[in-house]
PDB file of C-alpha atoms in Angstrom:
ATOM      1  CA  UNK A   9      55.011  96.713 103.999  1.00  0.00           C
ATOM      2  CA  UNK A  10      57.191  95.614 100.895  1.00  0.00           C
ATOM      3  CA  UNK A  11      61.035  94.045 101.695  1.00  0.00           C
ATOM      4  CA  UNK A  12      61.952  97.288  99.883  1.00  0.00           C
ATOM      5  CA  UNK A  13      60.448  99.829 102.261  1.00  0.00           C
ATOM      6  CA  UNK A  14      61.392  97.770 105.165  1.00  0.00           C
ATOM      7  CA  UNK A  15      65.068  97.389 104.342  1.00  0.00           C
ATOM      8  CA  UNK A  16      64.910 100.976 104.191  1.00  0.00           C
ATOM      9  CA  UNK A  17      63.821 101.420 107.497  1.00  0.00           C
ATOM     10  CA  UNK A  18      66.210  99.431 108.458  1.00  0.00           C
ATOM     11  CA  UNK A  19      68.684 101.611 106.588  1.00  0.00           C
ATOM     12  CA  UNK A  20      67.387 104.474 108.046  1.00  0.00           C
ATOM     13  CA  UNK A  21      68.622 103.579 111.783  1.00  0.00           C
ATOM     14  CA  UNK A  22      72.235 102.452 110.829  1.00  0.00           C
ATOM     15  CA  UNK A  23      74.327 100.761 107.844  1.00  0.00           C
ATOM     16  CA  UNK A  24      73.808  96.978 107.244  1.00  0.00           C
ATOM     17  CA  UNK A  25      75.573  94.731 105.169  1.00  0.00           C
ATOM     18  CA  UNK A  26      73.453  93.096 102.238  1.00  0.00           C
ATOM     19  CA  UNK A  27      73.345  90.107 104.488  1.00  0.00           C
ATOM     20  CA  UNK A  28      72.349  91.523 106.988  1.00  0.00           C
ATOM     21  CA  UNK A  29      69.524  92.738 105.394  1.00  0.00           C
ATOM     22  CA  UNK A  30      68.723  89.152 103.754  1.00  0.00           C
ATOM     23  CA  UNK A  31      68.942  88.265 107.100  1.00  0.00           C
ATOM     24  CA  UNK A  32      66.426  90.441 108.712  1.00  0.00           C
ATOM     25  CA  UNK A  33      64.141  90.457 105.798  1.00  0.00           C
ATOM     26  CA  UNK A  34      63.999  86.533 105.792  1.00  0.00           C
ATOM     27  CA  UNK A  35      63.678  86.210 109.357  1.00  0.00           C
ATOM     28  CA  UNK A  36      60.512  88.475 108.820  1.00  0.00           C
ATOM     29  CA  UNK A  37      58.891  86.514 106.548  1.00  0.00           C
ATOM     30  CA  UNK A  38      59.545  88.097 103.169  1.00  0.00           C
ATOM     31  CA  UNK A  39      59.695  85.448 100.188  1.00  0.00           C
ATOM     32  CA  UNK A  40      63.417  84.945  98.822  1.00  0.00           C
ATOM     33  CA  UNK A  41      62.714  86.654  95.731  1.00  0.00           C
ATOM     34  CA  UNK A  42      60.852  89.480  97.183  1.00  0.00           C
ATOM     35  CA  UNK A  43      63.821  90.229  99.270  1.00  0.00           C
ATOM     36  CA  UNK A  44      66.779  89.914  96.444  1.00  0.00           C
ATOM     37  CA  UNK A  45      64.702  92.029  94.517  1.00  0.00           C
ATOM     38  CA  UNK A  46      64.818  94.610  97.169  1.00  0.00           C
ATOM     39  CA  UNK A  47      68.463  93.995  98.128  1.00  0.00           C
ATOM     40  CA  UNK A  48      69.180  94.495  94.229  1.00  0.00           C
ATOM     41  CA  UNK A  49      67.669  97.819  94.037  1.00  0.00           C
ATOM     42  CA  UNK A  50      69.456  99.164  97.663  1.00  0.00           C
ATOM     43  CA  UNK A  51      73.033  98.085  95.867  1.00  0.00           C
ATOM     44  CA  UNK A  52      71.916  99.671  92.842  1.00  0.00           C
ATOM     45  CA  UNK A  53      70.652 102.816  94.108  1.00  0.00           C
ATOM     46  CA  UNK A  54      73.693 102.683  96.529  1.00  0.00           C
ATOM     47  CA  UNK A  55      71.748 102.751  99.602  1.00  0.00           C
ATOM     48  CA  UNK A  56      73.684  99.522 100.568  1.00  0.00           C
ATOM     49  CA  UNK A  57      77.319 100.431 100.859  1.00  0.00           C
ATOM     50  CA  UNK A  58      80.048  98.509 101.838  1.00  0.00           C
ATOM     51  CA  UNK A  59      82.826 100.970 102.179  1.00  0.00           C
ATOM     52  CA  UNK A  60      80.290 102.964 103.956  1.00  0.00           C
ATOM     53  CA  UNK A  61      79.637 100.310 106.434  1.00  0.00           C
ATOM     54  CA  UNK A  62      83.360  99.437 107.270  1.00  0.00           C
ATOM     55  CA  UNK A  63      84.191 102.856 107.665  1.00  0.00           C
ATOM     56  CA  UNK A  64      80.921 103.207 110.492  1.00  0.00           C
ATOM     57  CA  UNK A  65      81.865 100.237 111.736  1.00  0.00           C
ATOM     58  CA  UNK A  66      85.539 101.674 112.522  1.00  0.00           C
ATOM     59  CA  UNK A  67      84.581 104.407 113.641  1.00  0.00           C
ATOM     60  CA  UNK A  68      82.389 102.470 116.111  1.00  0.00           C
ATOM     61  CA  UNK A  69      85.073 100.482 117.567  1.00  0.00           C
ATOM     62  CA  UNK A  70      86.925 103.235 117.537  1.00  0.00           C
ATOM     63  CA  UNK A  71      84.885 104.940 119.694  1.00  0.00           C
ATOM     64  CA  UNK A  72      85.044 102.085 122.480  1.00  0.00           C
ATOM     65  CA  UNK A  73      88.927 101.829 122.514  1.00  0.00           C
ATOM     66  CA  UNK A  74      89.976 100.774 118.861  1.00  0.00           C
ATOM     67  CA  UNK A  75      90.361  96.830 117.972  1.00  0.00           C
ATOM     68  CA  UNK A  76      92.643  95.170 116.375  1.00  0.00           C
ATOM     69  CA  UNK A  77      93.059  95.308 111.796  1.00  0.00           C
ATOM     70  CA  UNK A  78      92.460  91.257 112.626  1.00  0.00           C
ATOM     71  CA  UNK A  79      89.434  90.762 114.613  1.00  0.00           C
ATOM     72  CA  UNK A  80      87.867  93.799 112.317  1.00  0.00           C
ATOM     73  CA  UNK A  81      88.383  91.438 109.234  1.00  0.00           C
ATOM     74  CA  UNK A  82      87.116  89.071 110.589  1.00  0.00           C
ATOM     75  CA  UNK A  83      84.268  90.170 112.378  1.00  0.00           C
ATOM     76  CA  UNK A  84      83.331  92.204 109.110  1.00  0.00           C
ATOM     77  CA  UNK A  85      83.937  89.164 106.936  1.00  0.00           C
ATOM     78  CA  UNK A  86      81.131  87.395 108.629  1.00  0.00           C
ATOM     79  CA  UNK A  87      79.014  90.052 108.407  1.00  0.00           C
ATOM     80  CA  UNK A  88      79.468  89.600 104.218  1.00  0.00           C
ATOM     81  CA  UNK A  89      81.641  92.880 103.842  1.00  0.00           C
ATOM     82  CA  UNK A  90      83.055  92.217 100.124  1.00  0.00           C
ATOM     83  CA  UNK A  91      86.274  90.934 100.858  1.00  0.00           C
ATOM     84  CA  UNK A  92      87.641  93.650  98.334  1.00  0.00           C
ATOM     85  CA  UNK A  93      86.647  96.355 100.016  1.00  0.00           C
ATOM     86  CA  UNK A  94      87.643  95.261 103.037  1.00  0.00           C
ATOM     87  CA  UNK A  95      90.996  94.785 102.427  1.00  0.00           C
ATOM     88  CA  UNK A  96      91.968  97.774 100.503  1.00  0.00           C
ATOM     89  CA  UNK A  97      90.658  99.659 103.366  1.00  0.00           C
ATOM     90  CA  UNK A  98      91.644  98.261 106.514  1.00  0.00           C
ATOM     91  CA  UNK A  99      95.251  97.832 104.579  1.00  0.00           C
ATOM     92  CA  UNK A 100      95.323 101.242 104.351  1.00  0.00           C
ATOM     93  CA  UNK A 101      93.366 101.971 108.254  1.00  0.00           C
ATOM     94  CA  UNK A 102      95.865  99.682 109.464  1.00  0.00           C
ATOM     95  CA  UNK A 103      98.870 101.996 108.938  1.00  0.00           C
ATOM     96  CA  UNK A 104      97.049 105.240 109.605  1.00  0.00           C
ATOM     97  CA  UNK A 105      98.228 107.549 112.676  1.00  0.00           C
ATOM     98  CA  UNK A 106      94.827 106.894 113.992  1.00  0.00           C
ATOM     99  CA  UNK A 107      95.041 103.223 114.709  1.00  0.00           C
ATOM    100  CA  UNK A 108      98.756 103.532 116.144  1.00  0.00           C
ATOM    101  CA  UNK A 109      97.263 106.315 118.627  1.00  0.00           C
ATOM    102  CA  UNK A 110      94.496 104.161 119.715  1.00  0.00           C
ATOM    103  CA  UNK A 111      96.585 101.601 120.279  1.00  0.00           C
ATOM    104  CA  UNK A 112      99.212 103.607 122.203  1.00  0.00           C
ATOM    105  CA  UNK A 113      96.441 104.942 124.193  1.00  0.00           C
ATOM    106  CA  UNK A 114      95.435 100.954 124.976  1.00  0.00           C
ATOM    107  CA  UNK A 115      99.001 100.476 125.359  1.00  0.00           C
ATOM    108  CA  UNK A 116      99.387 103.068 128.104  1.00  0.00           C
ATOM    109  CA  UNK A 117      96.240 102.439 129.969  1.00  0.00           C
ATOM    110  CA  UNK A 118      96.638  98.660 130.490  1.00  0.00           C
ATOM    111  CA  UNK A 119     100.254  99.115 131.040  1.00  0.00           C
ATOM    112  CA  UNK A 120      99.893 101.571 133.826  1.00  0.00           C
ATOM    113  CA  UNK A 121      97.662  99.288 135.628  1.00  0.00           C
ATOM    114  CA  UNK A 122      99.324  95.728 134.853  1.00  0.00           C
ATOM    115  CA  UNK A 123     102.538  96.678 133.714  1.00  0.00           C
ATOM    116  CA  UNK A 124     104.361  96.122 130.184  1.00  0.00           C
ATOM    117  CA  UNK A 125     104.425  92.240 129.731  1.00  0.00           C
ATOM    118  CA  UNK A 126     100.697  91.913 130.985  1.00  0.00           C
ATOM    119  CA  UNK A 127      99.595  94.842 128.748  1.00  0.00           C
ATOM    120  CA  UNK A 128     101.320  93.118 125.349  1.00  0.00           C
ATOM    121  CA  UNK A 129      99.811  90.044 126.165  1.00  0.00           C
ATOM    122  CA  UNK A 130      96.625  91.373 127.094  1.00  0.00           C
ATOM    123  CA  UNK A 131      96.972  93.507 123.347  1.00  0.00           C
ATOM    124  CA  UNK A 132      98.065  89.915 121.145  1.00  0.00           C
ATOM    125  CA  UNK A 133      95.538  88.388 122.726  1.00  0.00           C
ATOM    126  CA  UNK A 134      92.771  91.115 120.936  1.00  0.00           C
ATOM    127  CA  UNK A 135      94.511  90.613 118.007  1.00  0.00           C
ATOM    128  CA  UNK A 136      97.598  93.312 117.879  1.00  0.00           C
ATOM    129  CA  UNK A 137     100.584  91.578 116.656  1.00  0.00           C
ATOM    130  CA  UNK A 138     103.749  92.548 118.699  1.00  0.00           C
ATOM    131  CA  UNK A 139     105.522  94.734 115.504  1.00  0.00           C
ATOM    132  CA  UNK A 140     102.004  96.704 115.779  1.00  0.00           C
ATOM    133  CA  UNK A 141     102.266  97.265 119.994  1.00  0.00           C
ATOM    134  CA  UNK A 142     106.178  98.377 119.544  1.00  0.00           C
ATOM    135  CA  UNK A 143     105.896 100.243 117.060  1.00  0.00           C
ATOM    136  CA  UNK A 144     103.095 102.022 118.527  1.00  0.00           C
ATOM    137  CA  UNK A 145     105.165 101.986 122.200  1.00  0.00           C
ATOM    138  CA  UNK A 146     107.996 103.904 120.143  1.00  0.00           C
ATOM    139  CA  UNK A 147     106.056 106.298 117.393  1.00  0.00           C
ATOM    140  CA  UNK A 148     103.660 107.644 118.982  1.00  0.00           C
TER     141      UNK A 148
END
């Protein structure tokens, strides 16, 4: 099987990051050209997305209680998310109704079982700066 087809495959089950896919295709044995010349066609043919792949990747951690604008960037920086991309989105995410509900949902659940000073630390300490936590305590 060629880099090509198998960096499709890999497509197929979920986005990746073009480093991820160098990744995978390396660790596979594929030769170094073999597998830029692959990850050149996927970017042209626009089968590796960026935008794409932060906006599954939100929706992800959505899905398992939201996470902080912070340890998203950074998480998706090390995955080689252009650092672009990243920022224009998650600049806009980050003051979306969305993230202040998950939050306040957070907010609510941890406060309810440890009360308000251990929930705000327990919300800084994933990331949340305290502006974000009050602001979602009072909007929403």
């Amino acid at each position: 099987m060629k880099a090509y087809d198998k960096a499709l495959s890999l497509l197929a089950i979920r986005e990746h990051t073009a480093k991820e896919i160098r990744l995978k295709l390396i660790g596979k044995g594929y030769g170094d050209e073999e597998v830029e010349e692959a990850i050149s066609r996927l970017l042209e043919e626009g089968a590796i997305n960026d935008i794409r792949y932060i906006e599954s990747y939100v929706r992800s951690r959505n899905r398992k209680g939201g996470e902080s604008v912070r340890l998203m960037m950074l998480k998706l920086k090390d995955k080689g998310v252009c650092s672009t991309c990243l920022e224009s989105f998650l600049s806009e995410y980050k003051e979306s109704d969305e993230y202040f509900s998950l939050l306040k949902k957070s907010y609510d659940a941890l406060s309810a079982k440890k009360g308000d000073e251990s929930a705000i630390r327990s919300l800084m300490n994933k990331g949340y700066t305290l502006n974000e936590i009050k602001r979602a305590k009072k909007d929403y």
